[in-house]
XYZ file of C-alpha atoms in Angstrom:
539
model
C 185.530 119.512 178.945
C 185.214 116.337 176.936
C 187.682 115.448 174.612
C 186.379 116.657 171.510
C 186.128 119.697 172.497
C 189.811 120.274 173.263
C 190.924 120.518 169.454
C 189.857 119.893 166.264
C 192.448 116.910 165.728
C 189.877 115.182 168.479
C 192.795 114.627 170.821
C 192.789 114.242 174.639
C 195.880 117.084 175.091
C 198.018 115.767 177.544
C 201.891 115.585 178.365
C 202.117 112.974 175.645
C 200.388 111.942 172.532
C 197.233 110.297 172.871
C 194.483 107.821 170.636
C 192.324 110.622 169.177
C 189.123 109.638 171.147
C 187.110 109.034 168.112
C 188.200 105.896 167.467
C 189.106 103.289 169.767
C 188.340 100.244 167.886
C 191.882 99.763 166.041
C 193.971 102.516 168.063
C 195.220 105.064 166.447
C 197.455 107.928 167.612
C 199.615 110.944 166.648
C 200.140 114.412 165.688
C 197.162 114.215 163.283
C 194.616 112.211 163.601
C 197.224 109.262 162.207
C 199.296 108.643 165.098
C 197.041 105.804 165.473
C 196.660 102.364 166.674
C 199.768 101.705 168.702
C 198.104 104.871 171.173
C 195.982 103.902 174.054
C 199.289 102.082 175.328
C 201.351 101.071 172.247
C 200.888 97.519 171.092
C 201.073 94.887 173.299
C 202.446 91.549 172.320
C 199.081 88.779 172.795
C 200.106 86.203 175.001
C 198.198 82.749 174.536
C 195.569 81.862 177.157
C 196.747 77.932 176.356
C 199.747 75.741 176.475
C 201.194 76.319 173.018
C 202.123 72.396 173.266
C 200.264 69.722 174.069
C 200.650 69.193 178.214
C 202.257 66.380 178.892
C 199.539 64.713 180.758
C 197.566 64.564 177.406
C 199.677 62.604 175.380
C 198.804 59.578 174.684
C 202.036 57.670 172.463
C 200.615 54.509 172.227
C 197.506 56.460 170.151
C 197.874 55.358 166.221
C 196.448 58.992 166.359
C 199.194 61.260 168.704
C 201.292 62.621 165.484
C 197.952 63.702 164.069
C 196.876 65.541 167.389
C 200.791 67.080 167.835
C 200.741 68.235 164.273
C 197.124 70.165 165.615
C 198.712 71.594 168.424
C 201.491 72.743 166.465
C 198.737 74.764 164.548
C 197.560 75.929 167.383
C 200.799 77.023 168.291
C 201.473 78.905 165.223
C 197.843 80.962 165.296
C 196.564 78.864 162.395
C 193.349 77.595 164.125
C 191.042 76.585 161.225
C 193.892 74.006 160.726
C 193.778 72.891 163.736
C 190.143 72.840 163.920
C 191.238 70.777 161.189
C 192.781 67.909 162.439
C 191.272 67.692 165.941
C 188.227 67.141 164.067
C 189.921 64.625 161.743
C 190.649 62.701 165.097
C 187.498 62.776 166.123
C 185.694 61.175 163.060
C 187.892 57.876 163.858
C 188.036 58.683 167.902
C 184.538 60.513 169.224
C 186.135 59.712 172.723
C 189.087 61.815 172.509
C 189.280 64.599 174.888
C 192.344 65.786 174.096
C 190.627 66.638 170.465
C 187.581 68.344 172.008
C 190.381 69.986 173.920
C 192.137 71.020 171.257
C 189.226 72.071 168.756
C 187.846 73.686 171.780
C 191.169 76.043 172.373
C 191.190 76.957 168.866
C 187.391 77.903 168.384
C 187.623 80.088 171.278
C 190.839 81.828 170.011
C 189.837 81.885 166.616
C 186.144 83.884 167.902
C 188.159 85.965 169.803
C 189.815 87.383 166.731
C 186.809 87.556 164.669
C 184.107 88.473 167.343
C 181.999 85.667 167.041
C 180.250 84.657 170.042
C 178.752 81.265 167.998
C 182.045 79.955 167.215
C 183.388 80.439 171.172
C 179.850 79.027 172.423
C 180.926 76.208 169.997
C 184.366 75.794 171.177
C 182.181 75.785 175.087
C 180.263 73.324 173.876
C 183.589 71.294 172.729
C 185.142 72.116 176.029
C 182.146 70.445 178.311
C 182.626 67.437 175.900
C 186.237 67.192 177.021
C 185.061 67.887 180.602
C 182.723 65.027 180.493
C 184.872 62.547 179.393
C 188.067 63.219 182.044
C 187.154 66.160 183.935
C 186.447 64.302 187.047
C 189.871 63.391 186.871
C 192.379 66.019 188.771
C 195.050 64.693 186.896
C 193.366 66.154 184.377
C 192.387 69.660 185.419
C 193.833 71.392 182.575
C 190.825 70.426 180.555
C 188.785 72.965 182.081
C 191.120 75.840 180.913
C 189.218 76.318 177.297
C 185.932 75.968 179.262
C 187.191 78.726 181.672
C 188.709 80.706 178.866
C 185.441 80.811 176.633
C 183.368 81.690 179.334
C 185.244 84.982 179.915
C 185.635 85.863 176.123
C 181.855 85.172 175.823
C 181.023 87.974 178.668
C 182.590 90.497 176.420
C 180.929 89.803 173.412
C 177.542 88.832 174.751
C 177.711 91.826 177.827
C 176.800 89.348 179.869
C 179.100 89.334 183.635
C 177.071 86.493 184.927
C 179.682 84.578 182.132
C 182.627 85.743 183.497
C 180.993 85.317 187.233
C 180.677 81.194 186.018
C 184.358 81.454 185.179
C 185.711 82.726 188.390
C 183.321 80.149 190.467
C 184.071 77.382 188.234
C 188.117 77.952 188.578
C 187.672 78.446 192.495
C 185.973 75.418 192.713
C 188.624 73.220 190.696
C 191.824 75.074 192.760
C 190.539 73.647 196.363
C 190.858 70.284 194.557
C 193.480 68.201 196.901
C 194.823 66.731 194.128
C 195.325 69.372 191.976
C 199.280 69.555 190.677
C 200.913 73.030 190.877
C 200.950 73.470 187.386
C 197.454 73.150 186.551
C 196.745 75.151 189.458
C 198.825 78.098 188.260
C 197.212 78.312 184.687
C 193.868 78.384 186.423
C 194.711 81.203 188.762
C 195.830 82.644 185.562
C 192.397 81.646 184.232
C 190.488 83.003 187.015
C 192.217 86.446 186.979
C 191.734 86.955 183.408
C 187.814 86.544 184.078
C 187.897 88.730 187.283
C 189.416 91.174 184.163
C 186.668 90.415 181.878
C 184.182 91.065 184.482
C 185.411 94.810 184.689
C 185.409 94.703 181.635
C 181.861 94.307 180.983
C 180.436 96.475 184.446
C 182.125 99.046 182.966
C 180.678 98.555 179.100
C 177.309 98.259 181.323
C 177.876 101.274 183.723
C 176.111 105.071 183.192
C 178.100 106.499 184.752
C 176.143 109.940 183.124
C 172.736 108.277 185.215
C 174.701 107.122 188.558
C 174.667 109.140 192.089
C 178.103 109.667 193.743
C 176.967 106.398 196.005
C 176.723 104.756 192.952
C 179.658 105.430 191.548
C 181.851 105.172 194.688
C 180.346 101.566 195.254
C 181.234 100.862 191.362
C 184.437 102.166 191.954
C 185.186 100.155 195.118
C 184.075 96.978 193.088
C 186.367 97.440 190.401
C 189.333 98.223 192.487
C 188.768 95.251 194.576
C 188.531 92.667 191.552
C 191.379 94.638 190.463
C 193.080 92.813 193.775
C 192.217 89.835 193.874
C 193.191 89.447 190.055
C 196.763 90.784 191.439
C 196.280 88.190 193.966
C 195.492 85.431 191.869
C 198.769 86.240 189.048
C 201.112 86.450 192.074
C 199.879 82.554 193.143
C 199.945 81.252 189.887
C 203.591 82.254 189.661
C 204.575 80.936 192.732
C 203.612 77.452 191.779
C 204.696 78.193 188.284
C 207.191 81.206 187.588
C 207.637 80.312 183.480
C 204.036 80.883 183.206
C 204.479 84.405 181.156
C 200.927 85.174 181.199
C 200.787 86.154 184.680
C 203.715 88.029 184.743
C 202.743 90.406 182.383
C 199.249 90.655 183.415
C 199.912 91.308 186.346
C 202.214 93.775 186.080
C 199.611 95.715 183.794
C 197.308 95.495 186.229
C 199.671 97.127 188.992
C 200.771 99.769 186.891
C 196.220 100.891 186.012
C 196.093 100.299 189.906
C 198.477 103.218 190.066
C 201.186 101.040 191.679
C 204.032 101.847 189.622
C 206.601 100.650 192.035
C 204.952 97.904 191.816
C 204.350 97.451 188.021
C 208.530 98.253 187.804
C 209.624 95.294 189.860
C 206.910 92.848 188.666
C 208.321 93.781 185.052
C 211.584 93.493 186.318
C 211.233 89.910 187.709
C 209.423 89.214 184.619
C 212.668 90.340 182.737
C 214.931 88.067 184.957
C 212.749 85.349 184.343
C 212.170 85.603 180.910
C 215.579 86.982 179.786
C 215.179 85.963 176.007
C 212.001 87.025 175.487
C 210.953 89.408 172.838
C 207.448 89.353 174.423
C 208.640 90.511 177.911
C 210.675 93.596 176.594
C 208.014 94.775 174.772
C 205.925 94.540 177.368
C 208.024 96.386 179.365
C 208.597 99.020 176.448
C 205.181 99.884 176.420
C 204.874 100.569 180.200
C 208.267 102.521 180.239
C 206.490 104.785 177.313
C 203.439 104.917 179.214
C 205.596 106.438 182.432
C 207.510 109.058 179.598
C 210.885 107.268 180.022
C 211.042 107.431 175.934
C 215.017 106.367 176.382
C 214.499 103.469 178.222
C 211.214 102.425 176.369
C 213.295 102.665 173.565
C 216.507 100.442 174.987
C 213.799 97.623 175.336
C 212.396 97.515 172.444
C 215.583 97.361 170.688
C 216.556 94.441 172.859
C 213.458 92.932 171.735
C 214.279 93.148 167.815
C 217.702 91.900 168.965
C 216.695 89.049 170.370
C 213.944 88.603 167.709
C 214.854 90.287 164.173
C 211.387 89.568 162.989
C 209.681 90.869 165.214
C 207.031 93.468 163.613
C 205.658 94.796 166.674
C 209.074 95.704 168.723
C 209.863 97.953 164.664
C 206.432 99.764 165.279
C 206.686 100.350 168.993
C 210.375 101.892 168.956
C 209.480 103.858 166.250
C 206.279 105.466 167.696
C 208.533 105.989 170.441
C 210.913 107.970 168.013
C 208.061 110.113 166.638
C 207.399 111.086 170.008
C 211.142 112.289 169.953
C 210.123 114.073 166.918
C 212.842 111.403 165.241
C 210.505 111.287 162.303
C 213.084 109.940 159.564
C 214.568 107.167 162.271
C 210.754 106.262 163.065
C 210.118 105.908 159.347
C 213.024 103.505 159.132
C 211.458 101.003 161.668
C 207.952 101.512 160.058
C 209.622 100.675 156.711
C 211.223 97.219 158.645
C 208.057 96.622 160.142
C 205.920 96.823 156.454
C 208.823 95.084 155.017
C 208.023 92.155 157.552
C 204.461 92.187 156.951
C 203.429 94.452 153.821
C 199.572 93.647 155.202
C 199.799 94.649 158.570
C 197.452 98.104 158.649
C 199.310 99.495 162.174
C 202.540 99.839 160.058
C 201.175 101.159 157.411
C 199.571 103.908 159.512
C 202.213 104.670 161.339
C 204.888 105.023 158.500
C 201.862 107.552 156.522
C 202.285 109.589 159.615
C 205.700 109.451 159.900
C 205.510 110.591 156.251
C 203.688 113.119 156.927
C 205.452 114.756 159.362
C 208.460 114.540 156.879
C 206.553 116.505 154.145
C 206.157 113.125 151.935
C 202.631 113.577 151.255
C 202.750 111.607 148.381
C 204.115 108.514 149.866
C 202.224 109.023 152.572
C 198.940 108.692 150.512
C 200.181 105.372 149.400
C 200.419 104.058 152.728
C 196.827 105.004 153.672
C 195.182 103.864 150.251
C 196.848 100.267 150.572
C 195.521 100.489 154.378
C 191.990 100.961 152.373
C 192.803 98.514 149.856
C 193.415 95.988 152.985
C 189.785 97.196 155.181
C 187.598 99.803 152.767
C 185.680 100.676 155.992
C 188.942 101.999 158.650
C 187.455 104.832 159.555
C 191.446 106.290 160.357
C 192.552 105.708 156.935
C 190.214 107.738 155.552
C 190.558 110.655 157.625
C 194.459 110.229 157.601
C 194.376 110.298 154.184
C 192.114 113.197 154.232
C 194.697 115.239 155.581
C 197.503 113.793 153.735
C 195.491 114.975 150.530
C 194.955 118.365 152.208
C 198.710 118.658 152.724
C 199.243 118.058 149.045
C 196.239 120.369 148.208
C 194.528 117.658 146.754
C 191.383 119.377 148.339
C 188.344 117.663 146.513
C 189.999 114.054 147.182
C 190.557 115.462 150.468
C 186.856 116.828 151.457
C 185.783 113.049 149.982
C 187.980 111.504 152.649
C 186.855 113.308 156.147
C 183.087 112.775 154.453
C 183.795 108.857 154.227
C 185.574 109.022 157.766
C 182.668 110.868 159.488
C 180.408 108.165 157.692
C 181.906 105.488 159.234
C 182.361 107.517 162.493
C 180.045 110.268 163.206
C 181.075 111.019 166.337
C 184.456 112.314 164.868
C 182.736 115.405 164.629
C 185.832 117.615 164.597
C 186.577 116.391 161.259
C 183.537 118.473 159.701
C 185.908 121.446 160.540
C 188.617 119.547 158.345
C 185.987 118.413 155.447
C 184.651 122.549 155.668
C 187.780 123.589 155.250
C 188.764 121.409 152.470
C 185.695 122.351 150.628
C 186.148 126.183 150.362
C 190.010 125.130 149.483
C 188.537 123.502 146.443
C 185.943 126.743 146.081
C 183.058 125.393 147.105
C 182.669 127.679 150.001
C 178.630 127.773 149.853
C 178.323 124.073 150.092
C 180.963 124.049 152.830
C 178.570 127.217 154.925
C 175.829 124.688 154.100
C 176.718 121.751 155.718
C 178.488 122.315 158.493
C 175.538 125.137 159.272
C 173.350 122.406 159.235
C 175.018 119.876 161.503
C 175.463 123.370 163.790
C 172.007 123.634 163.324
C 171.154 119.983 164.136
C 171.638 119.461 167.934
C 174.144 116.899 166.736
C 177.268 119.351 165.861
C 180.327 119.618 167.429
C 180.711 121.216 171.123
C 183.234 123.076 172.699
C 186.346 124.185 171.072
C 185.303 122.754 167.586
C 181.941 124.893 167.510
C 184.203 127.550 168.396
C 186.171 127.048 165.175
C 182.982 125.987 162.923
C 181.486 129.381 164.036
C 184.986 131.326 162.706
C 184.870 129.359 159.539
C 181.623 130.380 158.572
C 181.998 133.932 159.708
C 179.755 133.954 162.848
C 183.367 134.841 165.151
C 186.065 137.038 164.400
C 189.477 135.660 164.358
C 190.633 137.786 167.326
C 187.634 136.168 169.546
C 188.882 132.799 168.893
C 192.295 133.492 170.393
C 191.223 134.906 172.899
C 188.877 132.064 173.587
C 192.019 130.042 173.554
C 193.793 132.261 175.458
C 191.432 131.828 178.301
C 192.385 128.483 178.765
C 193.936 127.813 181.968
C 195.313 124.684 181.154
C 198.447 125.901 179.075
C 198.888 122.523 176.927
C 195.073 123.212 175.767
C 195.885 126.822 175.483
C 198.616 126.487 173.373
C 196.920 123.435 171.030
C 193.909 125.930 170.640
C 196.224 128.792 170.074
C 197.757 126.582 167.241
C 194.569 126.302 165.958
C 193.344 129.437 166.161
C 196.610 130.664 164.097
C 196.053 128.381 161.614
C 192.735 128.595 160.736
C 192.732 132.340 160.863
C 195.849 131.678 158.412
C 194.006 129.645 156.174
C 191.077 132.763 156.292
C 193.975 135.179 154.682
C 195.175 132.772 152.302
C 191.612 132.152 150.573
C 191.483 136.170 151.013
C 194.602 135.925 148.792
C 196.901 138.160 151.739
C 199.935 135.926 151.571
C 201.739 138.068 153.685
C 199.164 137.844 156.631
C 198.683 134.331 156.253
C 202.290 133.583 156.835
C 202.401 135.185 159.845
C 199.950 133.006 161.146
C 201.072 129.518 159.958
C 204.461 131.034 162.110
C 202.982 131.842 165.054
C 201.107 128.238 164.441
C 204.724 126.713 164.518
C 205.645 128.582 167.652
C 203.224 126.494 169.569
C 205.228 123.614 169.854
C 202.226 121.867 169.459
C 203.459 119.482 166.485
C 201.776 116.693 167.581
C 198.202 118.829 166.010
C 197.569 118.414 162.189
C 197.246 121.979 162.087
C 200.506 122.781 163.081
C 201.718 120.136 160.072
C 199.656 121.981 158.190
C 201.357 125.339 159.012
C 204.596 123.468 158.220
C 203.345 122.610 154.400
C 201.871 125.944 153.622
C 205.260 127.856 154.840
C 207.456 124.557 153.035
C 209.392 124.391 156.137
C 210.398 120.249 154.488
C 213.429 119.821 153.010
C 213.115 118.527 149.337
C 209.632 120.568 149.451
């Protein structure tokens, strides 16, 4: 059973809450479809692939030019690349020889593609990179030049699909360790370097894989593949802390990698050490945080990310993380308190914005929660989330036209969110346009395209091919009880809904309880039980 056809929210139904599986791009998560982009594993804090400062080995202070160059990497250091794209390139004009420029303008080219997804810019920052390279990179004193080189490479497999990138990476890196006179230090960040390509080479086999078109040899020999780069990644972090345990990176990558290995024991005491180590780090506790949450220990995922706002009172992402965490306690007013911190540290940062709709939401403030997810639209017209968050938002507050509108701009942007045409149908014969709801979603029934599963179950009760006893009983039949009881909750509500358009109150009522006695508030339909019976104070 794929995941859409486990409920019409499009969730994966699990022990905890997880990214509806319709959109992956920005994560989202939650009881609706809102619960969104801190999901697949909260949000991580990014940890820089370079030295944030210029390594020491690359200063030059007799250089008329070495403010000019600092003042870059201080840029760099800050995230604001085009400036130092800036100034290494102001160095340049007067220095063409410089390779701590082409360095420099390399690093930030790459990082800057990264964020934008532009494989010219990082093939430009390559190109920058080989310049350093053939200027000093013959030199092992000055092996750290090959880092943006390395780096690129590995961002380019993603983007272009290409392994054979990330492949160059890993052979390239192996080739400059054995170096004799290699110092520790540059040795450890490229052991960091080649482990984040052996990732990126994953990555991509798995972007690449059909797994739908593969025999069971093929798939075990995939399988075996991945598990062993997984390894030798591990491998390659634990080194590169030996000869340099302040090198963060490592530390939490490898740990992440332990804990998808399935090595929790050993993801716990490599985040541990990594604690020890870095004892005043905002970065590490998150880290942590999200890998306690990711193991249910909601307390303790909580205690770190609380440590990390101490230690760091502005930082955004350790607000958002706790209080996803505190939604998942159904601690909805305490989680809209960090949302509110977080948007109050960055009023254009979309993941808070979601998050505190939802937590909205699930305190009856429909209202406010439309804000949230208009100035989400306001900030990216084509989020996909915000529309259909707002979509039920607008439902909640029987705004059903405006509603109807939303899931139709959602499923634009994402048609495979196909459990939404339930949502949009529904909306529609709210607003009494029943015949043009029966229309549609007919026709995408009709198409080959519709929904599967569970959500053809419930298009077929909307439009009055199934009675409302056969869909609990096909929910009943699930042996799974968390499905069971997400479908019943379904079920119940839509077969409420039925009543309340049939103008029997009384009958519908019943159902938006028996909704609620799910447990299952982590499903928009069992929000939605909660607004129709006005089960909010202030309401």
């Amino acid at each position: 059973m794929n995941d859409l056809q486990q409920s019409t929210d499009g969730f994966r139904v699990s022990k905890r809450r997880q990214l509806p599986s319709w959109h992956f791009g920005v994560m989202s998560v939650g009881r609706c479809a809102a619960l969104l982009i801190v999901l697949v594993s909260l949000q991580s804090t990014a940890v820089a692939q370079f030295p944030f400062q210029q390594p020491n080995n690359l200063r030059q202070p007799q250089s008329p030019h070495e403010a000019i160059r600092q003042r870059g990497f201080d840029y760099y250091q800050k995230g604001q690349y085009r400036e130092a794209i800036k100034v290494a390139t102001q160095v340049l004009n007067v220095e063409p020889k410089d390779p701590v420029s082409f360095y420099l303008r390399a690093s930030a080219k790459i990082e800057l593609g990264r964020q934008s997804a532009d494989r010219l810019l990082i093939r430009e920052g390559i190109q920058d990179a080989r310049q350093a390279l053939a200027i000093r990179g013959g030199d092992d004193k000055f092996s750290n030049l090959y880092i943006p080189y390395l780096y690129g490479m590995s961002c380019l497999a993603i983007l272009e699909r290409k392994p054979s990138h990330a492949d160059t990476s890993i052979k390239t890196a192996g080739t400059i360790i054995e170096r004799p006179n290699v110092d520790k230090t540059d040795k450890s960040s490229l052991l960091y370097q080649r482990a984040f390509a052996r990732e990126q080479a994953n990555l991509v086999d798995s972007m690449l894989f059909d797994q739908t078109a593969a025999t069971p040899e093929d798939l075990r020999a995939f399988r075996a593949e991945q598990a062993e780069r997984r390894r030798d990644a591990i491998a390659d972090y634990a080194q590169a802390i030996k000869y340099n345990p302040k090198q963060m990176g490592s530390h939490i990558n490898m740990a992440k990698l332990l804990a998808v290995s399935g090595d929790v024991a050993g993801a716990t005491a490599a985040y541990t050490a990594a604690v020890q180590e870095f004892p005043r780090s905002a970065t590490i506790f998150n880290e942590r945080g999200v890998f306690l949450r990711q193991q249910g220990q909601l307390d303790e995922a909580i205690a770190d990310f609380t440590q990390a706002v101490a230690i760091q009172s502005d930082f955004a992402m350790g607000y958002i993380n706790r209080g996803f965490c505190l939604i998942d306690k159904g601690e909805d007013e305490a989680a809209e308190t960090d949302f509110n911190t977080a948007v109050g540290l960055n009023p254009r940062m979309s993941l808070a914005l979601s998050l505190r709709g939802t937590a909205r939401m699930s305190l009856g403030k429909s209202e406010p929660a439309i804000a949230d997810f208009s100035r989400q639209l306001e900030l990216n017209p084509k989020d996909a989330t915000a529309f259909a968050n707002r979509g039920f938002a607008r439902f909640f507050a029987k705004q059903f036209n405006e509603s109807a509108r939303d899931f139709q701009q959602a499923l634009q942007l994402q048609p495979t969110a196909l459990h939404l045409s339930v949502w949009r149908c529904l909306a529609l014969e709210r607003a009494g346009k029943t015949e043009e709801a029966h229309a549609e979603l007919q026709a995408l029934l009709d198409s080959g395209k519709g929904p599967q599963g569970w959500v053809a179950t419930v298009s077929r009760f909307l439009l009055g091919q199934t009675t409302g006893e056969e869909m609990l009983a096909a929910a009943n039949a699930v042996q799974d009880e968390r499905i069971s009881a997400a479908q019943q909750c379904e079920a119940q509500f839509y077969i409420g809904q039925r009543d309340l358009m049939a103008g029997n109150t009384e009958a519908a009522n019943k159902h938006f309880e028996a909704a609620i006695a799910t447990n299952a508030n982590y499903l928009s339909a069992y929000r939605g039980a909660k607004y129709e019976l006005g089960q909010f104070g202030g309401q």
